[in-house]
Short mmCIF file of C-alpha atoms and ligand atoms in Angstrom, two decimals:
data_model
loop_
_atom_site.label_atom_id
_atom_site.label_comp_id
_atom_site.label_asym_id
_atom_site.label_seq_id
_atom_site.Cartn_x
_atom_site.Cartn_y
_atom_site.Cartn_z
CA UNK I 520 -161.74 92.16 107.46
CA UNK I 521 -163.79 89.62 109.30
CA UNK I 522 -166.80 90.74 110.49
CA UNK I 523 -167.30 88.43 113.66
CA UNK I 524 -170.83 90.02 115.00
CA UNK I 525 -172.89 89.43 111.42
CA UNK I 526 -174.25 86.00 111.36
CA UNK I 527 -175.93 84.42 108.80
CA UNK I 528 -177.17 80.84 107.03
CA UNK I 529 -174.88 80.48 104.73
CA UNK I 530 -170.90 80.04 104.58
CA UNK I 531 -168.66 83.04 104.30
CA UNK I 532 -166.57 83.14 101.00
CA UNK I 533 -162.72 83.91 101.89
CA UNK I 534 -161.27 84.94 98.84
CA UNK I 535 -157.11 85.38 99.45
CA UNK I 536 -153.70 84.41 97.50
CA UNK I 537 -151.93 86.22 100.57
CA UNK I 538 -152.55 85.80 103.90
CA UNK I 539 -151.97 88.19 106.38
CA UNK I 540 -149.52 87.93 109.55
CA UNK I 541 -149.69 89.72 112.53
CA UNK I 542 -145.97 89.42 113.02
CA UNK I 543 -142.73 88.90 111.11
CA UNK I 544 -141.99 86.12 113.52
CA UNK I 545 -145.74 84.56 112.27
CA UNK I 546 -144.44 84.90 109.00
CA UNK I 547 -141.45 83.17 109.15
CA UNK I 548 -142.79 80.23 110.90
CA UNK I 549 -145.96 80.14 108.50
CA UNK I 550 -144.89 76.88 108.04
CA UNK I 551 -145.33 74.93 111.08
CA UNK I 552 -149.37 76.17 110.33
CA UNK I 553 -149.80 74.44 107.23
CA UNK I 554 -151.84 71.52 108.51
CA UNK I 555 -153.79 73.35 110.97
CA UNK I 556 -153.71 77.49 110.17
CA UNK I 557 -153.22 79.28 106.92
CA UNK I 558 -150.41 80.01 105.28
CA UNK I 559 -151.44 80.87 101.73
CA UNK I 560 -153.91 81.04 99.34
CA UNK I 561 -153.56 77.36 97.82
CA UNK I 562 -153.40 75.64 100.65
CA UNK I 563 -156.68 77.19 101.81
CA UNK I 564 -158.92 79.86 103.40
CA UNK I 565 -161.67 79.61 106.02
CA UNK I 566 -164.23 78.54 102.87
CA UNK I 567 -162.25 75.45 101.88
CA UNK I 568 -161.89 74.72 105.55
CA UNK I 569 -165.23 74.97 106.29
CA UNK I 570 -166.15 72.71 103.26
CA UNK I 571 -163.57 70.30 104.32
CA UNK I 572 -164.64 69.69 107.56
CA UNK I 573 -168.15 69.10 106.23
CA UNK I 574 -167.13 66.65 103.91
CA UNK I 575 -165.13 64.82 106.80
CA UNK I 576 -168.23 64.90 108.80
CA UNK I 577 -170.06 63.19 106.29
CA UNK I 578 -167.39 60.95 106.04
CA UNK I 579 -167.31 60.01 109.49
CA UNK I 580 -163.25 61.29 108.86
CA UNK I 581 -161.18 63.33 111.36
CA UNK I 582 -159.44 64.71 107.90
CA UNK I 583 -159.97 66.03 104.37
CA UNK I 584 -158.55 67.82 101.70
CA UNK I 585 -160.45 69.30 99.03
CA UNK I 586 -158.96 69.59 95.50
CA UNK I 587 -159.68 70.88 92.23
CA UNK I 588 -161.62 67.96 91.02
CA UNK I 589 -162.46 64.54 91.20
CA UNK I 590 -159.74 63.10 89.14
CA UNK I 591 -156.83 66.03 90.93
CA UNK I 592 -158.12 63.99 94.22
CA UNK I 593 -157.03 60.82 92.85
CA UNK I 594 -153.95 62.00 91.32
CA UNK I 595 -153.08 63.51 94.53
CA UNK I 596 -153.64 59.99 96.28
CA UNK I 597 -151.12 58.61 94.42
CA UNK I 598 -148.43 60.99 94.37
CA UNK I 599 -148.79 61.97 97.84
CA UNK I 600 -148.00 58.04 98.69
CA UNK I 601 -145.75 56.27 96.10
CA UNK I 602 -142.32 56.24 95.03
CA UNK I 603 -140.30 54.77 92.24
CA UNK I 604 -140.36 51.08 92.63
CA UNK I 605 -143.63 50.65 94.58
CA UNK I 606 -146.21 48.51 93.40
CA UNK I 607 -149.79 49.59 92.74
CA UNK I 608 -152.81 47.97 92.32
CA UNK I 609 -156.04 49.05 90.67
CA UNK I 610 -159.37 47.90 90.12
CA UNK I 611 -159.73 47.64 85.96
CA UNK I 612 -163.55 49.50 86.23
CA UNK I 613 -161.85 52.52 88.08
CA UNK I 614 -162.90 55.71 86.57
CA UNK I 615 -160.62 55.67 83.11
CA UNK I 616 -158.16 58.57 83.58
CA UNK I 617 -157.09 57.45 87.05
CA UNK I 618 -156.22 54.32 85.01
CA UNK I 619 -154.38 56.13 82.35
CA UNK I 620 -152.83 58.58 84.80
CA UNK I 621 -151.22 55.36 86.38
CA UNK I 622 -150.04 53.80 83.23
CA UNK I 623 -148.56 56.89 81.58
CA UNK I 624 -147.63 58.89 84.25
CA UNK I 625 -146.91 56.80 87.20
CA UNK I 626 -145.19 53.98 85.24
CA UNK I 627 -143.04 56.43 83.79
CA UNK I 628 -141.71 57.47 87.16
CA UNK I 629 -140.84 53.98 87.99
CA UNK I 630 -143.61 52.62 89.68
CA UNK I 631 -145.08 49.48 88.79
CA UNK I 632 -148.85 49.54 87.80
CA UNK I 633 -150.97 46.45 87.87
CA UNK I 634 -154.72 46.34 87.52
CA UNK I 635 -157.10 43.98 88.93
CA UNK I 636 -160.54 41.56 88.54
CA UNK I 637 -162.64 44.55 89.44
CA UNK I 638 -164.99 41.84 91.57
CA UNK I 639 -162.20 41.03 92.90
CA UNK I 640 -162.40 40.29 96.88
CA UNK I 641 -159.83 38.99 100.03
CA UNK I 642 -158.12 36.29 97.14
CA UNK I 643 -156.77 40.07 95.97
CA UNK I 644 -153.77 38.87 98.72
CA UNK I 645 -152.13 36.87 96.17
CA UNK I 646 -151.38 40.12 94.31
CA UNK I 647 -149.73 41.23 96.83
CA UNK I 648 -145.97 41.89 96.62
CA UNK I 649 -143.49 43.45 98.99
CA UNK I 650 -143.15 46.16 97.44
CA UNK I 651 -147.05 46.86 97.21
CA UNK I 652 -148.43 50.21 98.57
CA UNK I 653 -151.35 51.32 97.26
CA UNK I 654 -154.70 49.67 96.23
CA UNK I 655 -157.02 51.52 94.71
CA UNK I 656 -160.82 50.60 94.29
CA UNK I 657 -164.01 52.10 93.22
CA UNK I 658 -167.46 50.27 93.84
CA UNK I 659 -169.49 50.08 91.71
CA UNK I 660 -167.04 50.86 89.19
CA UNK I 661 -167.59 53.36 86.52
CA UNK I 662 -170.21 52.26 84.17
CA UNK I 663 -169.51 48.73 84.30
CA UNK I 664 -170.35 48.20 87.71
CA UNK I 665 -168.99 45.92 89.20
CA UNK I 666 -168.42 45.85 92.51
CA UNK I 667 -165.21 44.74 94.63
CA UNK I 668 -165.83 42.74 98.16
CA UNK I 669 -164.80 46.01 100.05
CA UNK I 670 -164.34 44.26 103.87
CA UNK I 671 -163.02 41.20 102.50
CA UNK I 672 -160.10 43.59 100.35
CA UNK I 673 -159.83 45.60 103.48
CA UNK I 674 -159.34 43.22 105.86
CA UNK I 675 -156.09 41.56 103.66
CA UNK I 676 -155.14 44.74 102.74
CA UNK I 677 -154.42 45.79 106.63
CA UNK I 678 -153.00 42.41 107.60
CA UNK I 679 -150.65 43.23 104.32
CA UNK I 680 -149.51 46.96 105.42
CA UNK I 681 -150.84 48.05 101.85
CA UNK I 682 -152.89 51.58 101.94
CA UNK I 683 -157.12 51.12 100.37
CA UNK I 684 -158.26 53.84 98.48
CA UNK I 685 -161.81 54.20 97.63
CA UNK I 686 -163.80 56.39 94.83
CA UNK I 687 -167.10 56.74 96.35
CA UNK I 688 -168.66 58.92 94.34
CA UNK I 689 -170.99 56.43 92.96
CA UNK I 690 -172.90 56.30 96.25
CA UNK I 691 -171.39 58.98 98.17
CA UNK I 692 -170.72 58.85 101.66
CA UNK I 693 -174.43 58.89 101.87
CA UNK I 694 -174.64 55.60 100.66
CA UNK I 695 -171.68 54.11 101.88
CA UNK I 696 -169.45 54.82 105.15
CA UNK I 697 -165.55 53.91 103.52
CA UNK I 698 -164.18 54.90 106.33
CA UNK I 699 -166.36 52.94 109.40
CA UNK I 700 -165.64 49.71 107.41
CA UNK I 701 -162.04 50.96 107.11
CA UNK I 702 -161.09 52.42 104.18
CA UNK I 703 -157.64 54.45 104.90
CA UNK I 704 -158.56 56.93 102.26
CA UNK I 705 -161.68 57.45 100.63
CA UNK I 706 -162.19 60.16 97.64
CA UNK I 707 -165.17 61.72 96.18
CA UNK I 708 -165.36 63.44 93.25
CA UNK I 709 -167.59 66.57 94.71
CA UNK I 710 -168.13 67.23 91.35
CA UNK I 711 -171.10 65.27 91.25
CA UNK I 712 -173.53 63.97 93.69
CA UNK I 713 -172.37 66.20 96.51
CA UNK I 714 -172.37 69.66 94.81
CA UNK I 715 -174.94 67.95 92.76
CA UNK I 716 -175.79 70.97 90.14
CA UNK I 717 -173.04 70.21 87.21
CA UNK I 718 -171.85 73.85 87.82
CA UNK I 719 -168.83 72.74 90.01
CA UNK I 720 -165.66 70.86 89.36
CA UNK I 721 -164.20 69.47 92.88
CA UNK I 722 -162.96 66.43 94.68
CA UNK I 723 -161.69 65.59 98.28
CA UNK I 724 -159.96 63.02 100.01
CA UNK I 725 -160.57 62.35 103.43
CA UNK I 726 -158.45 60.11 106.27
CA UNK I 727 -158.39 59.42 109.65
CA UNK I 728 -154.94 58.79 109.92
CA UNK I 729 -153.31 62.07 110.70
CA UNK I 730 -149.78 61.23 108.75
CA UNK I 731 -151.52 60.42 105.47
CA UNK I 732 -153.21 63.91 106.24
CA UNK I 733 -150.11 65.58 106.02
CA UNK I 734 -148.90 64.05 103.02
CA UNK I 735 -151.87 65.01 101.44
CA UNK I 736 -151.85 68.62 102.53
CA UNK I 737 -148.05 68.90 101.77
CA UNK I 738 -148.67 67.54 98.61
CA UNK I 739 -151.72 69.32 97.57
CA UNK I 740 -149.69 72.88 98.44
CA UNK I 741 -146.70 71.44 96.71
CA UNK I 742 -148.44 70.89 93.60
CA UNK I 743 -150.39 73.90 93.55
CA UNK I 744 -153.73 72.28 93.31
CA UNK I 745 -155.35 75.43 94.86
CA UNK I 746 -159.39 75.16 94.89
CA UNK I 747 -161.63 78.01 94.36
CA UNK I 748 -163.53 79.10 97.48
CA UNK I 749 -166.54 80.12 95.29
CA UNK I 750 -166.40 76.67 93.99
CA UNK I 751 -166.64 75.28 98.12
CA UNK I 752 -169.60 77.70 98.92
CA UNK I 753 -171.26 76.20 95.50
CA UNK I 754 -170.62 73.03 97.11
CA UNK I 755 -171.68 73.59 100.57
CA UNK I 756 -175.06 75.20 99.10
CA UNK I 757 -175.46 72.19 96.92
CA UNK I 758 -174.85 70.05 100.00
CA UNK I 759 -177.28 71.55 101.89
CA UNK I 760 -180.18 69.51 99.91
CA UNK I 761 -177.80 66.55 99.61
CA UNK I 762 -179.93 64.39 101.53
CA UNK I 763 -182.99 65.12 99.40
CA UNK I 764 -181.53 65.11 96.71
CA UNK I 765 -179.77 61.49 96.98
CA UNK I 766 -183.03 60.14 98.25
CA UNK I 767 -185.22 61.25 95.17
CA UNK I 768 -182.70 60.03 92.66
CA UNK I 769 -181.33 57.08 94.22
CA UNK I 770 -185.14 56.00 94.16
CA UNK I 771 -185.81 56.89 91.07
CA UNK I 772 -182.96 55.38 89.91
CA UNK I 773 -183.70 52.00 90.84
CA UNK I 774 -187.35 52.46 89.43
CA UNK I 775 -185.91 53.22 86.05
CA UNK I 776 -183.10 50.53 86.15
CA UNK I 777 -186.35 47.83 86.93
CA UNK I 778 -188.33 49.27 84.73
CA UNK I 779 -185.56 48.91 81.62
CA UNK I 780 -184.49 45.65 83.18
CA UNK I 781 -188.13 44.29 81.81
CA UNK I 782 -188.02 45.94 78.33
CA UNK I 783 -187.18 43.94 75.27
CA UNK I 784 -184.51 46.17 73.85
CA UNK I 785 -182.29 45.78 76.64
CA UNK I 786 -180.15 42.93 77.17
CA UNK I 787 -178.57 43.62 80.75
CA UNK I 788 -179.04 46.50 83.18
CA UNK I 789 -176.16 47.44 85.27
CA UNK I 790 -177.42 48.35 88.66
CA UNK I 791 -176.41 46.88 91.80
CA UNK I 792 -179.42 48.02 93.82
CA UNK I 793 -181.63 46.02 91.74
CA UNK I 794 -182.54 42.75 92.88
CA UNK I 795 -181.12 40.67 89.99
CA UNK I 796 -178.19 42.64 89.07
CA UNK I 797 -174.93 40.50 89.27
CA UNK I 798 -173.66 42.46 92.15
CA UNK I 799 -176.61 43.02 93.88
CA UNK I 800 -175.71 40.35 96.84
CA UNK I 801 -172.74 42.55 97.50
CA UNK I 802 -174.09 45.55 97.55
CA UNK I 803 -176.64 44.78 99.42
CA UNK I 804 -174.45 43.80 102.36
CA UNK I 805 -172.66 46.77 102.95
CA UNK I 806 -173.88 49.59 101.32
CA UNK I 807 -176.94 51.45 103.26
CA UNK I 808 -177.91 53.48 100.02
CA UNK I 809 -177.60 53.40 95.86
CA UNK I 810 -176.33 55.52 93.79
CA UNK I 811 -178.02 57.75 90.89
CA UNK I 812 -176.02 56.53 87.89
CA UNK I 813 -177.20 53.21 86.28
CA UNK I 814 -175.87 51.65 82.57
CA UNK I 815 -177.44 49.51 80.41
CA UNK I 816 -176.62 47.13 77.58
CA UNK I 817 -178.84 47.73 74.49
CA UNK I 818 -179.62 44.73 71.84
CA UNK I 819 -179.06 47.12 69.37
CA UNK I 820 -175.78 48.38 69.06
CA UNK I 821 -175.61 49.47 64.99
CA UNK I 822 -174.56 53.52 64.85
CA UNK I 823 -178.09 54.79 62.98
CA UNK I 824 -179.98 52.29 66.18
CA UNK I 825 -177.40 54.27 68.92
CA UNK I 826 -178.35 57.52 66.76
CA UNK I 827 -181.79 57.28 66.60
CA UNK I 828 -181.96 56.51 70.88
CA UNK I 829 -180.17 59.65 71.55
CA UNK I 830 -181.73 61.62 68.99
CA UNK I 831 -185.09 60.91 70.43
CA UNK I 832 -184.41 61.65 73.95
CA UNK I 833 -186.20 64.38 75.27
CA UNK I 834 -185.53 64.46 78.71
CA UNK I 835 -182.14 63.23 78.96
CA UNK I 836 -179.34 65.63 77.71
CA UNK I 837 -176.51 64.03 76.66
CA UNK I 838 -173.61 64.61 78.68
CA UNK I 839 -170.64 62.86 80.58
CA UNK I 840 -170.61 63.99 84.09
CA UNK I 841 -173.10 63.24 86.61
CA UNK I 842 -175.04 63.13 89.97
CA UNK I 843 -176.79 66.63 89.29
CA UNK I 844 -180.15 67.48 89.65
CA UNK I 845 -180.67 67.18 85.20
CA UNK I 846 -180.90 63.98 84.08
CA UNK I 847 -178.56 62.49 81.85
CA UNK I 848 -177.49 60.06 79.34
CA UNK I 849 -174.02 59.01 77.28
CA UNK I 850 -172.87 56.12 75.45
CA UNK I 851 -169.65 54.30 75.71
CA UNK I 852 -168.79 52.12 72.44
CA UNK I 853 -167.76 48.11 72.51
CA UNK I 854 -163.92 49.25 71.80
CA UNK I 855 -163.71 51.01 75.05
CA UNK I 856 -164.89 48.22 77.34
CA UNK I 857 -162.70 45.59 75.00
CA UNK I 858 -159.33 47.78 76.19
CA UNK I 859 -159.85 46.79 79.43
CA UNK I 860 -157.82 43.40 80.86
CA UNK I 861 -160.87 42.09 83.00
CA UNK I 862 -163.78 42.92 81.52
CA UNK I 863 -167.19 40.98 81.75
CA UNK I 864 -169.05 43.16 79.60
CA UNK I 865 -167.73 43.60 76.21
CA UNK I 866 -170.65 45.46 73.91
CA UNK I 867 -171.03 49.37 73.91
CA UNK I 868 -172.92 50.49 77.27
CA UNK I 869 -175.62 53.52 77.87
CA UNK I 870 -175.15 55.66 81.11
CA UNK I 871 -177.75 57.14 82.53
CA UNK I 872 -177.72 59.81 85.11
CA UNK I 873 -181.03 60.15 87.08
CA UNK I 874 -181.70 63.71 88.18
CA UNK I 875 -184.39 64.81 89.91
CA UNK I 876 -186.88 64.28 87.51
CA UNK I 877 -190.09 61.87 88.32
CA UNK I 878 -189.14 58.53 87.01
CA UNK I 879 -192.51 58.14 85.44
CA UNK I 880 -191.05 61.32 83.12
CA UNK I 881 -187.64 59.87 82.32
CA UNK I 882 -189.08 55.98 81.86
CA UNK I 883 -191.75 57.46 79.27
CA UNK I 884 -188.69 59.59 77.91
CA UNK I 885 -186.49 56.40 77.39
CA UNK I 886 -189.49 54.01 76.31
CA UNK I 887 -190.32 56.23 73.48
CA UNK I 888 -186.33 56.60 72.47
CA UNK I 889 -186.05 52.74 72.73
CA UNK I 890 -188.50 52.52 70.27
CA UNK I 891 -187.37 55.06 67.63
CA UNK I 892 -184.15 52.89 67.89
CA UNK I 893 -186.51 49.80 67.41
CA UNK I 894 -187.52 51.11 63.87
C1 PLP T 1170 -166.26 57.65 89.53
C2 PLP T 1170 -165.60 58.93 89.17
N1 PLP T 1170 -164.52 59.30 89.86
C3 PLP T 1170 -163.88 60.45 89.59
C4 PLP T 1170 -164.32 61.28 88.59
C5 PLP T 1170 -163.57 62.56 88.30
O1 PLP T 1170 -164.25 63.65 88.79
P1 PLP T 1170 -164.05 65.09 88.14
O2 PLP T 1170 -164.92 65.16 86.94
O3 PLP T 1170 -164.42 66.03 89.23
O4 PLP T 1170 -162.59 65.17 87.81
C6 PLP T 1170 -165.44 60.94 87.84
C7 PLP T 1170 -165.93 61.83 86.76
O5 PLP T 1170 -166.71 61.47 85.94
C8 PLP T 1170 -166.10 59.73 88.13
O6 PLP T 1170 -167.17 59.34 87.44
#
């Protein structure tokens, strides 16, 4: 029962499998609701709508879908949209089980799969094929970071009639607007930086083209990707100090990334805010924020060195997902980088995610691990 004269701060959570119908005649055209009403529980209650529409705000989007997770967003991209025979191209730093998803899964159904320079920009035309209808991109990618000329790719991509995707999670749309410098879809993995407390698995893709909408929506009740509406008022409550949040650990982000950048065990950091970093130029151009996730490239990169560095952290847990408010830290090995086709970095790689820890706590916390690795 809705109780319309209580008001209060925070979101109501709509809990349903069945909705209700006021008429057999509602019923039976349930249906023609689906992209506007309710018409059962996986498609959505009032909770996921609400959460949906906030994400879209922040998007600057007319539309969004939530799903179960980051990587269910991106899977639901890509089925929503291709069909045997199409041609799809992905950036090679894109988060790693989109990538296998596409070769094992999507090749298997016929469509071709190609990944791409992941600093690749508008020279990405001579990809292109006829059959070509989806490019996916994510910049900075995951834990390489490089980053992909976003307008330039856009503006080929549109002349070309292919669809951009874009995983903005790294900087969220607080950071960067996909859509405004036109995007067609852009996902988040809400997992992350907009729940932002590690206690929430979620994604969403957002549009403002109202047919890709409705592919997504079919497709996301067709599939049964049904998201918890406990998991969308976590969300919504984690978004309500998103702003704070993003501006403490973006900033103390870049703080640690200059701070390691200068210390002796570290042969590259990965951080395109930095001034320095290979991408920075880039970056700098279009993106109005950072991001809270840097990677670095130790000297040493012997197991007991690797052991001893994580061994001796204090501050950082170690852990793989990220934008929360702990800090934390992971380590992917040489092989993983090397199984990539374009690949500029090819030695194992430390990810940090800042939290909202002072960076004066964390630096002193790495410092001192860097140095039991020294010994
Ligand atoms: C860039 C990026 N995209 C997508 C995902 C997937 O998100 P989820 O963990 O919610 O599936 C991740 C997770 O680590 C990620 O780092």
């Amino acid at each position: 029962m809705s109780k319309p004269e209580f008001r209060s701060l925070s979101p109501a959570v709509w809990r349903a499998s069945t909705v209700l119908f006021d008429s057999i005649d509602d019923f039976t055209s349930r249906k023609e609701r689906l992209f506007d009403g309710y018409t059962y529980g996986v498609t959505g209650t009032p909770t996921t709508r609400e959460f949906e529409a906030r994400v879209a705000a922040l998007e600057g989007a007319e539309h969004c879908v939530a799903a179960p997770s980051g990587q269910a967003a991106l899977c639901l991209v890509a089925l929503a949209l291709v069909s045997a025979g199409d041609h799809v191209l992905i950036a090679d730093s894109a988060y790693g089980p989109l990538r296998t998803f596409a070769r094992d899964y999507l090749q298997r159904l016929g469509v071709h799969v190609e990944t791409f320079e992941p600093t690749a920009g508008g020279e990405i035309a001579s990809s292109f094929r006829p059959n070509t209808k989806l490019l996916f991109m994510e910049s900075p990618g995951s834990i390489t970071m490089e980053m992909q000329d976003i307008p330039a790719i856009v503006r080929v991509a549109k002349a070309a009639g292919v669809v951009t995707v874009l995983d903005n999670s790294w900087a969220s749309p607080m950071g960067f607007q996909a859509i405004d410098i036109g995007i067609d879809v852009v996902v988040e993995a809400a997992s992350k930086l907009l729940s932002g407390h590690s206690d929430v698995l979620l994604g969403t893709v957002a549009t403002n083209d109202r047919l890709l909408y409705e592919r997504f929506r079919t497709t996301q009740s067709v599939l049964g990707q049904a998201v918890s509406p406990d998991d969308c008022f976590l969300a919504m409550r984690g978004m309500d100090t998103l702003e704070l949040r993003y501006e403490h650990q973006t900033a103390a982000a870049l703080q640690v990334a200059t701070e390691l950048a200068e210390h002796q065990s570290v042969r590259e950091v990965l951080f395109p805010p930095r001034l320095g970093d290979r991408a920075h130029a880039r970056w700098a151009t279009s993106f109005r924020g950072g991001g809270c996730v840097l990677s670095f490239v130790p000297r040493f990169q012997d197991r007991s060195s690797i052991h001893a560095f994580f061994n001796a952290l204090q501050v950082f847990a170690i852990g793989a997902s990220w934008g929360g408010t702990h800090s934390l830290a992971a380590f992917y090995p040489a092989a993983e980088q090397m199984r990539r086709v374009h690949c500029a970095v090819q030695e194992g790689i430390v990810r940090l995610s800042v939290g909202t820890d002072s960076a004066s706590k964390l630096v002193t916390d790495l410092k001192q691990a860097l140095a039991c690795a020294a010994r």
